[in-house]
Amino acid sequence: MEIKTHRFMPFILPAVVLVSLVVLPLFNVPQAWLLYMFYFFVFLTAANMWNLLAGYSGLLALCPAAFIGLGGYIMTILTWLEIPYYFGIVVGGLAAAIFAGIISISVFRMKGIYFAIGTMVVPAILRLLFLRWRPVGGDFQGGGAGYMIKGVSSISPQVSYWIGLAISLLSIILVYIILRSKFGLGLAAIRDNDVSAASSGVNVFKLKLFSFIIAAFGMGLAGAVFYTYQGYIEPNSAFDINWLMIVLLATVMGGIGIEWGPLLGTIIVVFLHFQLARYAGMSLLIQGFILVIIMLVAPQGLLGLFRDLRIKAGSWTRKKLPAQG
Amino acid sequence: MELLNDLISPIVLGTLLGGLYVVVALGLSLVFGVLKVINVAHGTLVIFGSYVAYAVASAWGIDPILWLLIGIPLFFFLGVLIEKYLLARAVSKSADAALIIAFGIALIIQNAAQIFWSPQSRSLLTDYSFNSFQVGDIYIPLVYILNFFAALIVMLVVRQFLKKTYMGQAITAASQNKGTAELMGINSKQVYQIAFGIAMAMAAIAGVFYGLTFPFNPVSGNALLIIAFGVVILGGLGSMAGTFIGGIIFGLSQTLGGYFFGPTGQLLVPFLMVLVVLTIRPQGLFGR
């Protein structure tokens, strides 16, 4: 019996955190808190997915805006076709995943820097396409004018919060499972050395493609959820390079290729986002400085820095020990 | 026949415009070739060049092209400093770290430009901005011709520099194989700084000519970066002739795209072409 209780010990803290996060909106907390948390959940989902790509699969995909914007747009178009938003969110994620599958035909032929550049062009193309395309509505909607999202004004901040919590939880669980499966083992082998991974029987192409599609699904969900809250979508902001900056900042500050890196990074990003909002133009300027400084001081991210410090401290105490004994 | 007559104008303008893109792309190509870093700040550095020329022109009334006499060495020096104090440490660790630092530099410059010069569009206006030549039925703006000649001059100078001078040969050597170059006694740290300095000097030139041709705002650099990527990639990294042809193809597809598909087609067509070319030839048209 003792062993059994011991096995559940590591899950107690996460469970407590989770339950308190779920019930938080039931208490009379300020609306602003719910908003901060909502942003945190959406950014965390995207950052987790991007960490899976850049941190674990060696895919420096500079196109999160493509998946996020596409998820948002598909959800919006569906609400215009009288389909409820919660259904639209799921379809938005799936559409982003299918889109990832389609563009993989092109971008997966490219290697290294070409892949980074090829993916960077994708959101730019989508932006231009959606500036021209008016799938639903009259002449005054769509294109550069963007769309109002129908039937989302009734969503309360509490419900938005819970949806955000749900997708960020999903992204955490996805990454958790992937990293502990054979799939994750293959990814780790690829990250360390893809040639020797391939020669040991790892299907490098297939694994990379899977993680590309999974990440696209997660980012599509995040985009769709984000725009249900915004209530309005237009191509210039939906496919903006700012999305790339958010996931990049969150992942890099926390620690790229570290499972809990995006969590820490996203907390900092959301904090900066709202703390610096009052300085308007200065906000991004300061974030730029922070990004550069972190990369110079701790290119492995804050969690990476802690890890290295602990290893250093550990080897230091080990050196000390024999002298005492 | 009517169509053909209409097409002459976009073809001529597209070719000349391609020259401008060549200058923008050469800096990006050089940094990648030597430092192996995707300098995502390059587009913004070019626009920074436009803004500095704008500031100088509005403060002292100095002609933007004349300003380059001071601007080129100034930007070269700035580039050496950026490489020495910001990029060098990251380059030695990983290419990703350097990419992210470049991203941060772009953010800083964009937002500083927004604070100093407001998010409004600006353009470099001179006495000759609206001059144009008439050749047959079509009018060619003078600035487009200046763009093209600037591109030719920059290409020739860079080519001669890389072929004939010691430092140029050292840069070529370091881009081919850093380890071997170091064994031959080449100071790779210095080579990196100078290569980035040259790229910055080219950004100053490109910035002035871009500003003379188009209106610019603090975030124009993002679009320009993707254009420069497109040009470099169409031609293949590390091939200067390829970059030149890539620039012309990009300029042509932009003006022809605009002609056939309206304003949004201007960039849609070249971007789609980048993806199509990369799908068929992942190493670019002239890449090895």
Coordinates of C-alpha atoms in Angstrom, one line a residue:
Chain A
M1 CA 0.0 0.0 0.0
E2 CA 2.8 2.4 0.9
I3 CA 4.3 2.1 -2.5
K4 CA 1.0 2.8 -4.2
T5 CA 0.4 6.1 -2.3
H6 CA 4.0 7.0 -3.1
R7 CA 3.3 6.6 -6.8
F8 CA 0.6 9.2 -6.7
M9 CA 2.7 11.7 -4.7
P10 CA 4.1 13.6 -7.7
F11 CA 0.6 14.2 -9.0
I12 CA -0.7 15.9 -5.9
L13 CA 0.8 19.3 -6.5
P14 CA -0.3 19.5 -10.2
A15 CA -3.8 18.3 -9.1
V16 CA -4.1 21.0 -6.5
V17 CA -2.9 23.6 -8.9
L18 CA -5.3 22.4 -11.6
V19 CA -8.4 22.2 -9.3
S20 CA -7.7 25.7 -8.0
L21 CA -7.3 27.0 -11.5
V22 CA -10.6 25.4 -12.5
V23 CA -12.6 26.9 -9.6
L24 CA -10.9 30.3 -9.7
P25 CA -13.6 32.0 -11.9
L26 CA -16.3 30.8 -9.5
F27 CA -15.0 33.2 -6.9
N28 CA -15.4 36.8 -7.2
V29 CA -12.1 37.5 -8.8
P30 CA -11.5 40.7 -10.8
Q31 CA -12.3 40.4 -14.5
A32 CA -8.8 41.6 -15.4
W33 CA -7.4 38.5 -13.8
L34 CA -9.5 36.2 -15.9
L35 CA -8.3 38.2 -19.0
Y36 CA -4.6 37.8 -18.0
M37 CA -5.1 34.1 -17.4
F38 CA -6.9 33.7 -20.7
Y39 CA -4.0 35.3 -22.6
F40 CA -1.6 33.1 -20.5
F41 CA -3.5 29.9 -21.6
V42 CA -3.6 30.8 -25.3
F43 CA 0.1 31.9 -25.4
L44 CA 1.1 28.8 -23.4
T45 CA -0.7 26.5 -25.8
A46 CA 1.1 28.0 -28.8
A47 CA 4.4 28.1 -27.0
N48 CA 4.2 24.5 -25.9
M49 CA 3.5 23.4 -29.5
W50 CA 6.3 25.5 -30.8
N51 CA 8.7 24.1 -28.2
L52 CA 7.7 20.6 -29.6
L53 CA 8.7 21.8 -33.0
A54 CA 11.8 23.9 -32.4
G55 CA 13.0 22.4 -29.1
Y56 CA 12.4 18.7 -29.7
S57 CA 12.0 18.1 -33.4
G58 CA 14.7 20.3 -34.8
L59 CA 12.2 22.2 -36.9
L60 CA 12.8 25.9 -36.8
A61 CA 9.3 26.6 -38.2
L62 CA 8.8 30.4 -38.4
C63 CA 5.1 30.1 -39.3
P64 CA 3.1 29.9 -36.0
A65 CA 1.1 32.9 -37.3
A66 CA -0.1 30.8 -40.3
F67 CA -1.6 28.1 -38.0
I68 CA -3.0 30.6 -35.4
G69 CA -4.5 32.9 -38.0
L70 CA -5.9 30.0 -40.1
G71 CA -7.5 28.4 -37.0
G72 CA -9.1 31.8 -36.1
Y73 CA -10.3 32.3 -39.7
I74 CA -11.8 28.9 -40.1
M75 CA -13.7 29.2 -36.8
T76 CA -14.9 32.7 -37.9
I77 CA -16.1 31.5 -41.3
L78 CA -18.0 28.6 -39.7
T79 CA -19.8 31.0 -37.3
W80 CA -21.0 32.8 -40.4
L81 CA -22.4 29.5 -41.6
E82 CA -24.4 29.3 -38.4
I83 CA -22.1 26.6 -36.9
P84 CA -21.5 27.2 -33.2
Y85 CA -18.1 28.5 -32.1
Y86 CA -17.1 25.5 -29.9
F87 CA -17.5 23.3 -33.0
G88 CA -15.6 25.9 -35.0
I89 CA -12.7 25.8 -32.5
V90 CA -12.1 22.1 -33.1
V91 CA -12.5 22.4 -36.9
G92 CA -10.1 25.4 -36.8
G93 CA -7.5 23.2 -35.1
L94 CA -8.1 20.4 -37.6
A95 CA -7.9 22.8 -40.5
A96 CA -4.6 24.0 -39.3
A97 CA -3.4 20.4 -39.0
I98 CA -4.6 19.6 -42.6
F99 CA -2.9 22.8 -43.8
A100 CA 0.3 21.7 -42.2
G101 CA 0.0 18.4 -44.0
I102 CA -0.4 20.2 -47.3
I103 CA 2.4 22.7 -46.9
S104 CA 4.7 19.9 -45.7
I105 CA 4.8 18.6 -49.2
S106 CA 6.6 21.8 -50.1
V107 CA 8.5 22.9 -47.0
F108 CA 9.7 19.4 -45.9
R109 CA 11.8 19.2 -49.0
M110 CA 13.8 22.1 -47.6
K111 CA 16.6 21.7 -45.0
G112 CA 17.9 23.9 -42.2
I113 CA 17.9 27.5 -43.1
Y114 CA 15.8 26.9 -46.3
F115 CA 13.1 25.4 -44.1
A116 CA 13.1 28.4 -41.8
I117 CA 12.8 30.8 -44.7
G118 CA 10.3 28.7 -46.6
T119 CA 8.0 28.5 -43.5
M120 CA 8.4 32.3 -42.9
V121 CA 6.9 33.0 -46.4
V122 CA 3.8 30.9 -45.5
P123 CA 2.0 33.4 -43.2
A124 CA 2.8 36.2 -45.6
I125 CA 1.1 34.3 -48.4
L126 CA -2.0 33.5 -46.2
R127 CA -2.2 37.2 -45.3
L128 CA -2.3 38.2 -48.9
L129 CA -4.8 35.5 -49.8
F130 CA -7.2 36.5 -47.0
L131 CA -6.9 40.1 -48.0
R132 CA -8.4 39.1 -51.4
W133 CA -10.7 36.3 -50.4
R134 CA -14.3 36.9 -49.2
P135 CA -15.7 33.4 -48.6
V136 CA -18.8 34.6 -46.7
G137 CA -20.7 37.8 -46.2
G138 CA -21.2 40.7 -48.5
D139 CA -18.9 43.2 -50.1
F140 CA -18.4 45.1 -46.9
Q141 CA -17.1 42.1 -44.9
G142 CA -14.0 40.0 -45.4
G143 CA -10.9 40.9 -47.3
G144 CA -9.0 43.8 -45.6
A145 CA -12.1 44.8 -43.7
G146 CA -12.1 41.5 -41.7
Y147 CA -15.0 39.7 -40.1
M148 CA -17.0 40.1 -36.9
I149 CA -17.3 36.7 -35.3
K150 CA -20.9 35.8 -34.9
G151 CA -22.5 34.3 -31.8
V152 CA -19.5 34.8 -29.5
S153 CA -20.7 38.0 -27.7
S154 CA -22.7 35.7 -25.4
I155 CA -19.6 33.9 -24.1
S156 CA -18.8 35.0 -20.6
P157 CA -15.2 35.7 -19.5
Q158 CA -15.5 32.7 -17.3
V159 CA -16.3 30.4 -20.2
S160 CA -13.4 31.9 -22.2
Y161 CA -11.2 31.2 -19.3
W162 CA -12.2 27.6 -19.0
I163 CA -11.8 27.0 -22.8
G164 CA -8.4 28.5 -22.6
L165 CA -7.5 26.3 -19.6
A166 CA -8.7 23.3 -21.4
I167 CA -6.6 23.8 -24.5
S168 CA -3.5 24.7 -22.5
L169 CA -4.0 21.6 -20.5
L170 CA -4.4 19.6 -23.7
S171 CA -1.1 21.0 -25.0
I172 CA 0.7 20.2 -21.8
I173 CA -0.6 16.6 -21.8
L174 CA 0.2 16.2 -25.5
V175 CA 3.8 17.2 -24.9
Y176 CA 4.0 15.1 -21.7
I177 CA 2.8 12.0 -23.5
I178 CA 4.8 12.5 -26.6
L179 CA 8.1 13.0 -24.8
R180 CA 7.5 9.8 -22.8
S181 CA 6.5 7.6 -25.7
K182 CA 8.5 5.9 -28.4
F183 CA 7.7 8.9 -30.6
G184 CA 9.5 11.2 -28.1
L185 CA 12.4 8.8 -27.9
G186 CA 12.7 9.0 -31.7
L187 CA 12.5 12.8 -31.6
A188 CA 15.3 13.0 -28.9
A189 CA 17.4 10.8 -31.1
I190 CA 16.8 13.1 -34.1
R191 CA 17.6 16.2 -32.1
D192 CA 20.9 14.7 -31.0
N193 CA 22.0 13.4 -34.3
D194 CA 19.5 12.8 -37.2
V195 CA 21.9 10.8 -39.3
S196 CA 22.6 8.2 -36.6
A197 CA 18.9 8.2 -35.6
A198 CA 18.0 7.4 -39.2
S199 CA 20.6 4.6 -39.4
S200 CA 19.2 3.1 -36.1
G201 CA 15.8 2.7 -37.8
V202 CA 14.1 5.9 -36.8
N203 CA 11.8 7.2 -39.5
V204 CA 13.1 10.8 -39.3
F205 CA 10.7 12.2 -42.0
K206 CA 7.6 10.6 -40.5
L207 CA 8.3 11.7 -36.9
K208 CA 9.1 15.3 -38.0
L209 CA 5.9 15.3 -40.1
F210 CA 3.8 14.0 -37.2
S211 CA 5.1 16.6 -34.8
F212 CA 4.6 19.4 -37.4
I213 CA 0.9 18.3 -37.8
I214 CA 0.3 17.9 -34.1
A215 CA 1.9 21.3 -33.4
A216 CA -0.2 22.9 -36.1
F217 CA -3.4 21.4 -34.6
G218 CA -2.5 22.9 -31.2
M219 CA -1.7 26.3 -32.6
G220 CA -4.9 26.3 -34.7
L221 CA -6.9 25.6 -31.5
A222 CA -5.1 28.4 -29.8
G223 CA -5.8 30.8 -32.6
A224 CA -9.5 29.8 -32.8
V225 CA -9.9 30.2 -29.1
F226 CA -8.1 33.5 -29.0
Y227 CA -10.4 35.0 -31.7
T228 CA -13.6 33.8 -30.0
Y229 CA -12.5 36.2 -27.3
Q230 CA -11.5 39.0 -29.6
G231 CA -14.8 38.9 -31.5
Y232 CA -13.1 40.3 -34.6
I233 CA -10.5 39.0 -37.1
E234 CA -8.7 40.7 -40.0
P235 CA -5.7 39.4 -42.0
N236 CA -3.0 41.9 -41.0
S237 CA -3.1 41.0 -37.3
A238 CA -4.1 37.4 -37.7
F239 CA -1.0 36.5 -39.7
D240 CA 1.2 39.1 -38.0
I241 CA 4.9 38.4 -37.2
N242 CA 4.0 39.3 -33.6
W243 CA 2.6 35.8 -33.1
L244 CA 6.0 34.4 -33.9
M245 CA 7.5 36.9 -31.5
I246 CA 5.2 35.8 -28.6
V247 CA 5.9 32.1 -29.0
L248 CA 9.6 32.7 -29.6
L249 CA 9.9 34.9 -26.5
A250 CA 8.0 32.5 -24.3
T251 CA 9.9 29.5 -25.4
V252 CA 13.3 31.0 -25.4
M253 CA 13.0 32.9 -22.1
G254 CA 11.8 29.8 -20.3
G255 CA 14.2 27.4 -22.0
I256 CA 13.9 25.9 -25.5
G257 CA 13.8 22.1 -25.5
I258 CA 12.9 22.0 -21.8
E259 CA 9.5 20.6 -21.1
W260 CA 8.4 23.3 -18.6
G261 CA 10.3 26.1 -20.3
P262 CA 7.3 27.6 -22.1
L263 CA 5.3 27.6 -18.9
L264 CA 7.8 29.9 -17.2
G265 CA 8.4 31.9 -20.3
T266 CA 4.7 32.5 -20.9
I267 CA 4.2 33.8 -17.4
I268 CA 7.0 36.4 -18.1
V269 CA 5.6 37.2 -21.5
V270 CA 2.0 37.8 -20.2
F271 CA 3.3 39.8 -17.3
L272 CA 5.4 42.0 -19.6
H273 CA 2.5 42.2 -22.0
F274 CA 0.2 43.8 -19.5
Q275 CA 2.7 45.6 -17.3
L276 CA 4.2 47.3 -20.3
A277 CA 0.9 48.0 -22.0
R278 CA 0.7 51.4 -20.4
Y279 CA 3.9 52.4 -22.1
A280 CA 2.4 51.5 -25.5
G281 CA 5.3 52.0 -28.0
M282 CA 8.0 51.2 -25.3
S283 CA 6.5 47.8 -24.6
L284 CA 7.9 45.9 -27.6
L285 CA 11.2 47.9 -27.4
I286 CA 11.7 46.7 -23.8
Q287 CA 10.8 43.1 -24.8
G288 CA 13.3 43.3 -27.6
F289 CA 16.0 44.3 -25.0
I290 CA 15.0 41.5 -22.7
L291 CA 15.2 39.0 -25.5
V292 CA 18.7 40.1 -26.5
I293 CA 19.9 40.2 -22.9
I294 CA 18.5 36.7 -22.1
M295 CA 20.1 35.3 -25.2
L296 CA 23.5 36.8 -24.2
V297 CA 23.4 35.9 -20.6
A298 CA 21.5 32.6 -20.7
P299 CA 20.9 31.3 -24.2
Q300 CA 19.6 28.1 -22.7
G301 CA 16.7 30.1 -21.1
L302 CA 16.0 30.7 -17.5
L303 CA 15.1 27.0 -16.6
G304 CA 18.2 26.0 -18.5
L305 CA 20.2 28.5 -16.5
F306 CA 18.8 27.0 -13.2
R307 CA 19.6 23.5 -14.5
D308 CA 23.2 24.4 -15.3
L309 CA 23.6 26.2 -12.0
R310 CA 22.3 23.1 -10.1
I311 CA 24.7 20.9 -12.0
K312 CA 27.5 23.3 -11.2
A313 CA 26.5 23.4 -7.5
G314 CA 26.2 19.6 -7.4
S315 CA 29.7 19.1 -8.8
W316 CA 31.0 21.7 -6.4
T317 CA 29.5 19.9 -3.3
R318 CA 30.7 16.5 -4.6
K319 CA 34.2 17.9 -4.8
K320 CA 33.9 19.2 -1.2
L321 CA 32.6 15.9 0.2
P322 CA 35.8 13.8 0.1
A323 CA 37.7 16.5 1.8
Q324 CA 35.4 16.3 4.8
G325 CA 35.4 12.6 5.0
Chain B
M1 CA -0.4 43.0 -79.6
E2 CA -2.2 45.4 -77.3
L3 CA -1.3 43.2 -74.4
L4 CA 2.3 43.1 -75.4
N5 CA 2.5 46.9 -75.5
D6 CA 0.9 47.1 -72.1
L7 CA 3.4 44.5 -70.7
I8 CA 6.5 46.4 -71.7
S9 CA 6.1 48.9 -68.9
P10 CA 5.8 46.3 -66.1
I11 CA 8.7 44.3 -67.6
V12 CA 11.1 47.2 -67.8
L13 CA 10.1 48.5 -64.3
G14 CA 10.2 45.1 -62.8
T15 CA 13.8 44.5 -64.1
L16 CA 14.9 47.8 -62.8
L17 CA 13.2 47.2 -59.5
G18 CA 14.9 43.9 -59.3
G19 CA 18.2 45.8 -59.0
L20 CA 17.0 47.3 -55.7
Y21 CA 16.1 43.9 -54.4
V22 CA 19.6 42.6 -55.3
V23 CA 21.2 45.2 -53.1
V24 CA 18.9 44.3 -50.2
A25 CA 19.5 40.6 -50.7
L26 CA 23.3 40.8 -51.0
G27 CA 23.8 41.8 -47.4
L28 CA 21.6 39.0 -46.2
S29 CA 23.4 36.5 -48.4
L30 CA 26.8 37.6 -47.2
V31 CA 25.9 37.3 -43.5
F32 CA 24.5 33.9 -44.1
G33 CA 27.4 32.8 -46.2
V34 CA 30.1 33.8 -43.6
L35 CA 28.4 33.7 -40.2
K36 CA 25.9 31.0 -41.1
V37 CA 23.2 33.1 -39.4
I38 CA 19.8 34.0 -40.8
N39 CA 19.9 37.7 -40.1
V40 CA 16.2 38.3 -39.6
A41 CA 17.1 41.9 -38.7
H42 CA 18.3 42.7 -42.2
G43 CA 15.1 44.1 -43.6
T44 CA 14.7 46.4 -40.5
L45 CA 18.4 47.4 -40.8
V46 CA 17.7 48.5 -44.4
I47 CA 14.7 50.6 -43.2
F48 CA 16.9 52.0 -40.4
G49 CA 19.2 53.1 -43.3
S50 CA 16.2 54.9 -44.9
Y51 CA 15.3 56.6 -41.6
V52 CA 18.8 57.8 -40.9
A53 CA 19.0 59.3 -44.4
Y54 CA 15.6 60.8 -43.8
A55 CA 16.7 62.3 -40.5
V56 CA 19.8 63.7 -42.1
A57 CA 18.0 65.1 -45.1
S58 CA 15.3 66.8 -43.0
A59 CA 17.8 68.2 -40.4
W60 CA 20.6 69.5 -42.7
G61 CA 19.1 69.2 -46.1
I62 CA 21.8 66.7 -47.2
D63 CA 20.9 64.8 -50.4
P64 CA 20.3 61.1 -49.4
I65 CA 22.7 59.7 -52.1
L66 CA 25.4 62.2 -51.0
W67 CA 24.8 61.2 -47.4
L68 CA 26.0 57.7 -48.3
L69 CA 29.6 59.0 -48.4
I70 CA 29.4 59.3 -44.6
G71 CA 26.6 56.7 -44.1
I72 CA 28.5 53.8 -45.6
P73 CA 31.5 54.0 -43.2
L74 CA 29.2 54.8 -40.3
F75 CA 27.0 51.8 -40.9
F76 CA 30.0 49.6 -41.5
F77 CA 31.4 50.7 -38.1
L78 CA 27.9 50.1 -36.5
G79 CA 27.8 46.6 -38.0
V80 CA 31.2 45.7 -36.6
L81 CA 30.0 46.8 -33.2
I82 CA 26.8 44.8 -33.4
E83 CA 28.7 41.7 -34.4
K84 CA 31.4 42.1 -31.8
Y85 CA 29.2 42.8 -28.8
L86 CA 25.9 41.1 -29.7
L87 CA 26.2 38.4 -32.3
A88 CA 29.7 37.0 -31.7
R89 CA 28.9 35.3 -28.4
A90 CA 25.7 33.8 -29.8
V91 CA 27.2 32.6 -33.1
S92 CA 29.7 30.5 -31.2
K93 CA 26.9 28.8 -29.3
S94 CA 24.3 28.1 -31.9
A95 CA 22.8 29.5 -35.0
D96 CA 19.3 29.6 -33.4
A97 CA 20.6 31.9 -30.6
A98 CA 22.0 34.3 -33.1
L99 CA 18.8 34.3 -35.1
I100 CA 16.8 35.1 -31.9
I101 CA 19.2 37.9 -31.1
A102 CA 18.8 39.3 -34.6
F103 CA 15.1 39.2 -34.0
G104 CA 15.5 41.2 -30.8
I105 CA 17.6 43.8 -32.6
A106 CA 14.9 44.1 -35.3
L107 CA 12.3 44.6 -32.6
I108 CA 14.4 47.3 -30.8
I109 CA 15.0 49.2 -34.0
Q110 CA 11.4 49.0 -35.2
N111 CA 10.0 50.3 -32.0
A112 CA 12.7 52.9 -31.5
A113 CA 11.9 54.2 -35.0
Q114 CA 8.2 54.2 -34.1
I115 CA 9.0 56.4 -31.1
F116 CA 11.4 58.8 -32.9
W117 CA 9.6 59.1 -36.2
S118 CA 6.0 57.9 -35.4
P119 CA 4.3 55.0 -37.2
Q120 CA 3.5 57.2 -40.2
S121 CA 4.8 56.5 -43.6
R122 CA 7.8 58.6 -44.7
S123 CA 9.6 58.9 -48.0
L124 CA 12.9 60.4 -49.1
L125 CA 11.9 63.3 -51.3
T126 CA 14.5 65.0 -53.5
D127 CA 14.4 67.4 -56.5
Y128 CA 14.7 64.5 -58.8
S129 CA 12.2 62.2 -57.1
F130 CA 9.5 62.8 -59.7
N131 CA 11.8 63.0 -62.8
S132 CA 11.3 60.4 -65.4
F133 CA 12.4 59.5 -68.9
Q134 CA 10.2 58.8 -71.8
V135 CA 11.3 55.8 -73.9
G136 CA 8.8 55.1 -76.7
D137 CA 5.5 54.9 -75.0
I138 CA 6.6 54.3 -71.5
Y139 CA 7.8 56.5 -68.7
I140 CA 10.7 55.3 -66.5
P141 CA 11.1 57.1 -63.2
L142 CA 14.7 58.2 -62.7
V143 CA 14.9 56.6 -59.3
Y144 CA 14.3 53.1 -60.8
I145 CA 17.3 53.7 -63.1
L146 CA 19.4 54.8 -60.2
N147 CA 18.4 51.7 -58.3
F148 CA 19.6 49.5 -61.1
F149 CA 22.9 51.3 -61.5
A150 CA 23.5 51.2 -57.7
A151 CA 22.9 47.5 -57.8
L152 CA 25.5 47.0 -60.6
I153 CA 28.1 49.2 -58.8
V154 CA 27.6 47.4 -55.5
M155 CA 27.8 44.0 -57.1
L156 CA 31.0 44.9 -59.0
V157 CA 32.7 46.5 -55.9
V158 CA 31.8 43.5 -53.7
R159 CA 33.0 41.1 -56.3
Q160 CA 36.3 42.8 -56.8
F161 CA 36.7 43.1 -53.0
L162 CA 36.1 39.4 -52.5
K163 CA 38.4 38.4 -55.4
K164 CA 41.3 40.8 -55.1
T165 CA 41.9 41.9 -51.5
Y166 CA 43.3 39.8 -48.7
M167 CA 40.3 40.5 -46.5
G168 CA 37.9 39.5 -49.3
Q169 CA 39.7 36.3 -49.8
A170 CA 39.8 35.6 -46.1
I171 CA 36.0 36.1 -46.0
T172 CA 35.5 33.7 -48.9
A173 CA 37.8 31.2 -47.2
A174 CA 36.0 31.5 -43.9
S175 CA 32.6 31.0 -45.6
Q176 CA 33.8 27.9 -47.3
N177 CA 35.4 26.2 -44.3
K178 CA 35.9 28.1 -41.1
G179 CA 38.2 25.5 -39.5
T180 CA 40.6 25.3 -42.4
A181 CA 40.6 29.1 -42.8
E182 CA 41.7 29.4 -39.1
L183 CA 44.4 26.8 -39.7
M184 CA 45.7 29.0 -42.5
G185 CA 46.1 31.9 -40.0
I186 CA 42.9 33.7 -40.8
N187 CA 41.4 35.6 -37.8
S188 CA 37.9 34.4 -38.1
K189 CA 36.6 36.8 -35.4
Q190 CA 37.8 39.7 -37.4
V191 CA 36.4 38.2 -40.6
Y192 CA 33.0 37.9 -39.0
Q193 CA 33.0 41.5 -37.9
I194 CA 34.0 42.8 -41.2
A195 CA 31.5 40.7 -43.1
F196 CA 28.7 42.0 -40.9
G197 CA 30.0 45.5 -41.3
I198 CA 29.9 45.2 -45.1
A199 CA 26.4 43.8 -44.8
M200 CA 25.4 46.8 -42.8
A201 CA 27.0 49.2 -45.2
M202 CA 25.0 47.5 -48.0
A203 CA 21.9 48.0 -45.8
A204 CA 22.7 51.7 -45.7
I205 CA 22.9 51.8 -49.5
A206 CA 19.7 49.7 -49.9
G207 CA 17.9 51.8 -47.4
V208 CA 18.6 55.1 -49.3
F209 CA 17.5 53.7 -52.6
Y210 CA 14.5 51.9 -51.1
G211 CA 13.4 55.2 -49.4
L212 CA 13.8 57.0 -52.7
T213 CA 11.6 54.5 -54.5
F214 CA 8.9 53.6 -51.9
P215 CA 7.3 55.1 -48.8
F216 CA 8.5 53.3 -45.7
N217 CA 7.3 52.9 -42.1
P218 CA 8.9 51.3 -39.0
V219 CA 7.6 47.8 -39.8
S220 CA 8.3 47.9 -43.6
G221 CA 11.4 45.9 -42.8
N222 CA 9.4 42.7 -42.1
A223 CA 8.0 42.6 -45.7
L224 CA 11.4 43.6 -47.0
L225 CA 13.1 40.8 -45.1
I226 CA 10.7 38.2 -46.7
I227 CA 11.4 39.8 -50.1
A228 CA 15.2 39.5 -49.5
F229 CA 14.8 35.9 -48.4
G230 CA 12.8 35.2 -51.5
V231 CA 15.5 36.8 -53.7
V232 CA 18.3 35.0 -52.0
I233 CA 16.5 31.7 -52.1
L234 CA 15.4 32.0 -55.7
G235 CA 19.0 32.4 -56.7
G236 CA 20.4 30.0 -54.2
L237 CA 22.5 30.9 -51.2
G238 CA 26.1 31.8 -51.8
S239 CA 25.8 32.5 -55.6
M240 CA 26.1 36.2 -56.4
A241 CA 25.1 35.8 -60.0
G242 CA 22.1 33.7 -58.8
T243 CA 21.2 36.5 -56.4
F244 CA 21.2 39.0 -59.2
I245 CA 19.0 36.9 -61.4
G246 CA 16.8 36.1 -58.4
G247 CA 16.4 39.8 -57.8
I248 CA 15.3 40.4 -61.4
I249 CA 12.9 37.5 -61.3
F250 CA 11.4 38.8 -58.1
G251 CA 11.0 42.3 -59.4
L252 CA 9.5 41.1 -62.6
S253 CA 7.0 38.8 -60.9
Q254 CA 6.0 41.6 -58.6
T255 CA 5.2 44.1 -61.4
L256 CA 3.6 41.5 -63.6
G257 CA 1.7 40.1 -60.6
G258 CA 0.4 43.6 -59.9
Y259 CA -0.5 44.0 -63.6
F260 CA -2.5 40.8 -63.8
F261 CA -3.9 40.4 -60.3
G262 CA -4.1 43.9 -58.8
P263 CA -2.4 45.4 -55.8
T264 CA -2.4 42.3 -53.6
G265 CA -1.0 40.3 -56.5
Q266 CA 2.2 42.3 -56.3
L267 CA 3.6 40.3 -53.5
L268 CA 1.4 37.2 -53.7
V269 CA 2.8 36.1 -57.0
P270 CA 6.5 36.4 -56.0
F271 CA 5.9 34.7 -52.6
L272 CA 4.1 31.8 -54.2
M273 CA 6.9 31.6 -56.7
V274 CA 9.4 31.3 -53.8
L275 CA 7.5 28.3 -52.5
V276 CA 7.1 26.7 -55.9
V277 CA 10.7 27.1 -56.8
L278 CA 11.8 25.7 -53.4
T279 CA 9.5 22.7 -53.8
I280 CA 11.0 21.8 -57.1
R281 CA 14.6 22.8 -56.3
P282 CA 15.1 23.0 -52.5
Q283 CA 18.5 24.5 -53.0
G284 CA 17.3 27.4 -55.1
L285 CA 17.7 27.9 -58.8
F286 CA 21.4 28.3 -58.8
G287 CA 22.4 26.8 -55.4
R288 CA 24.9 24.1 -55.2

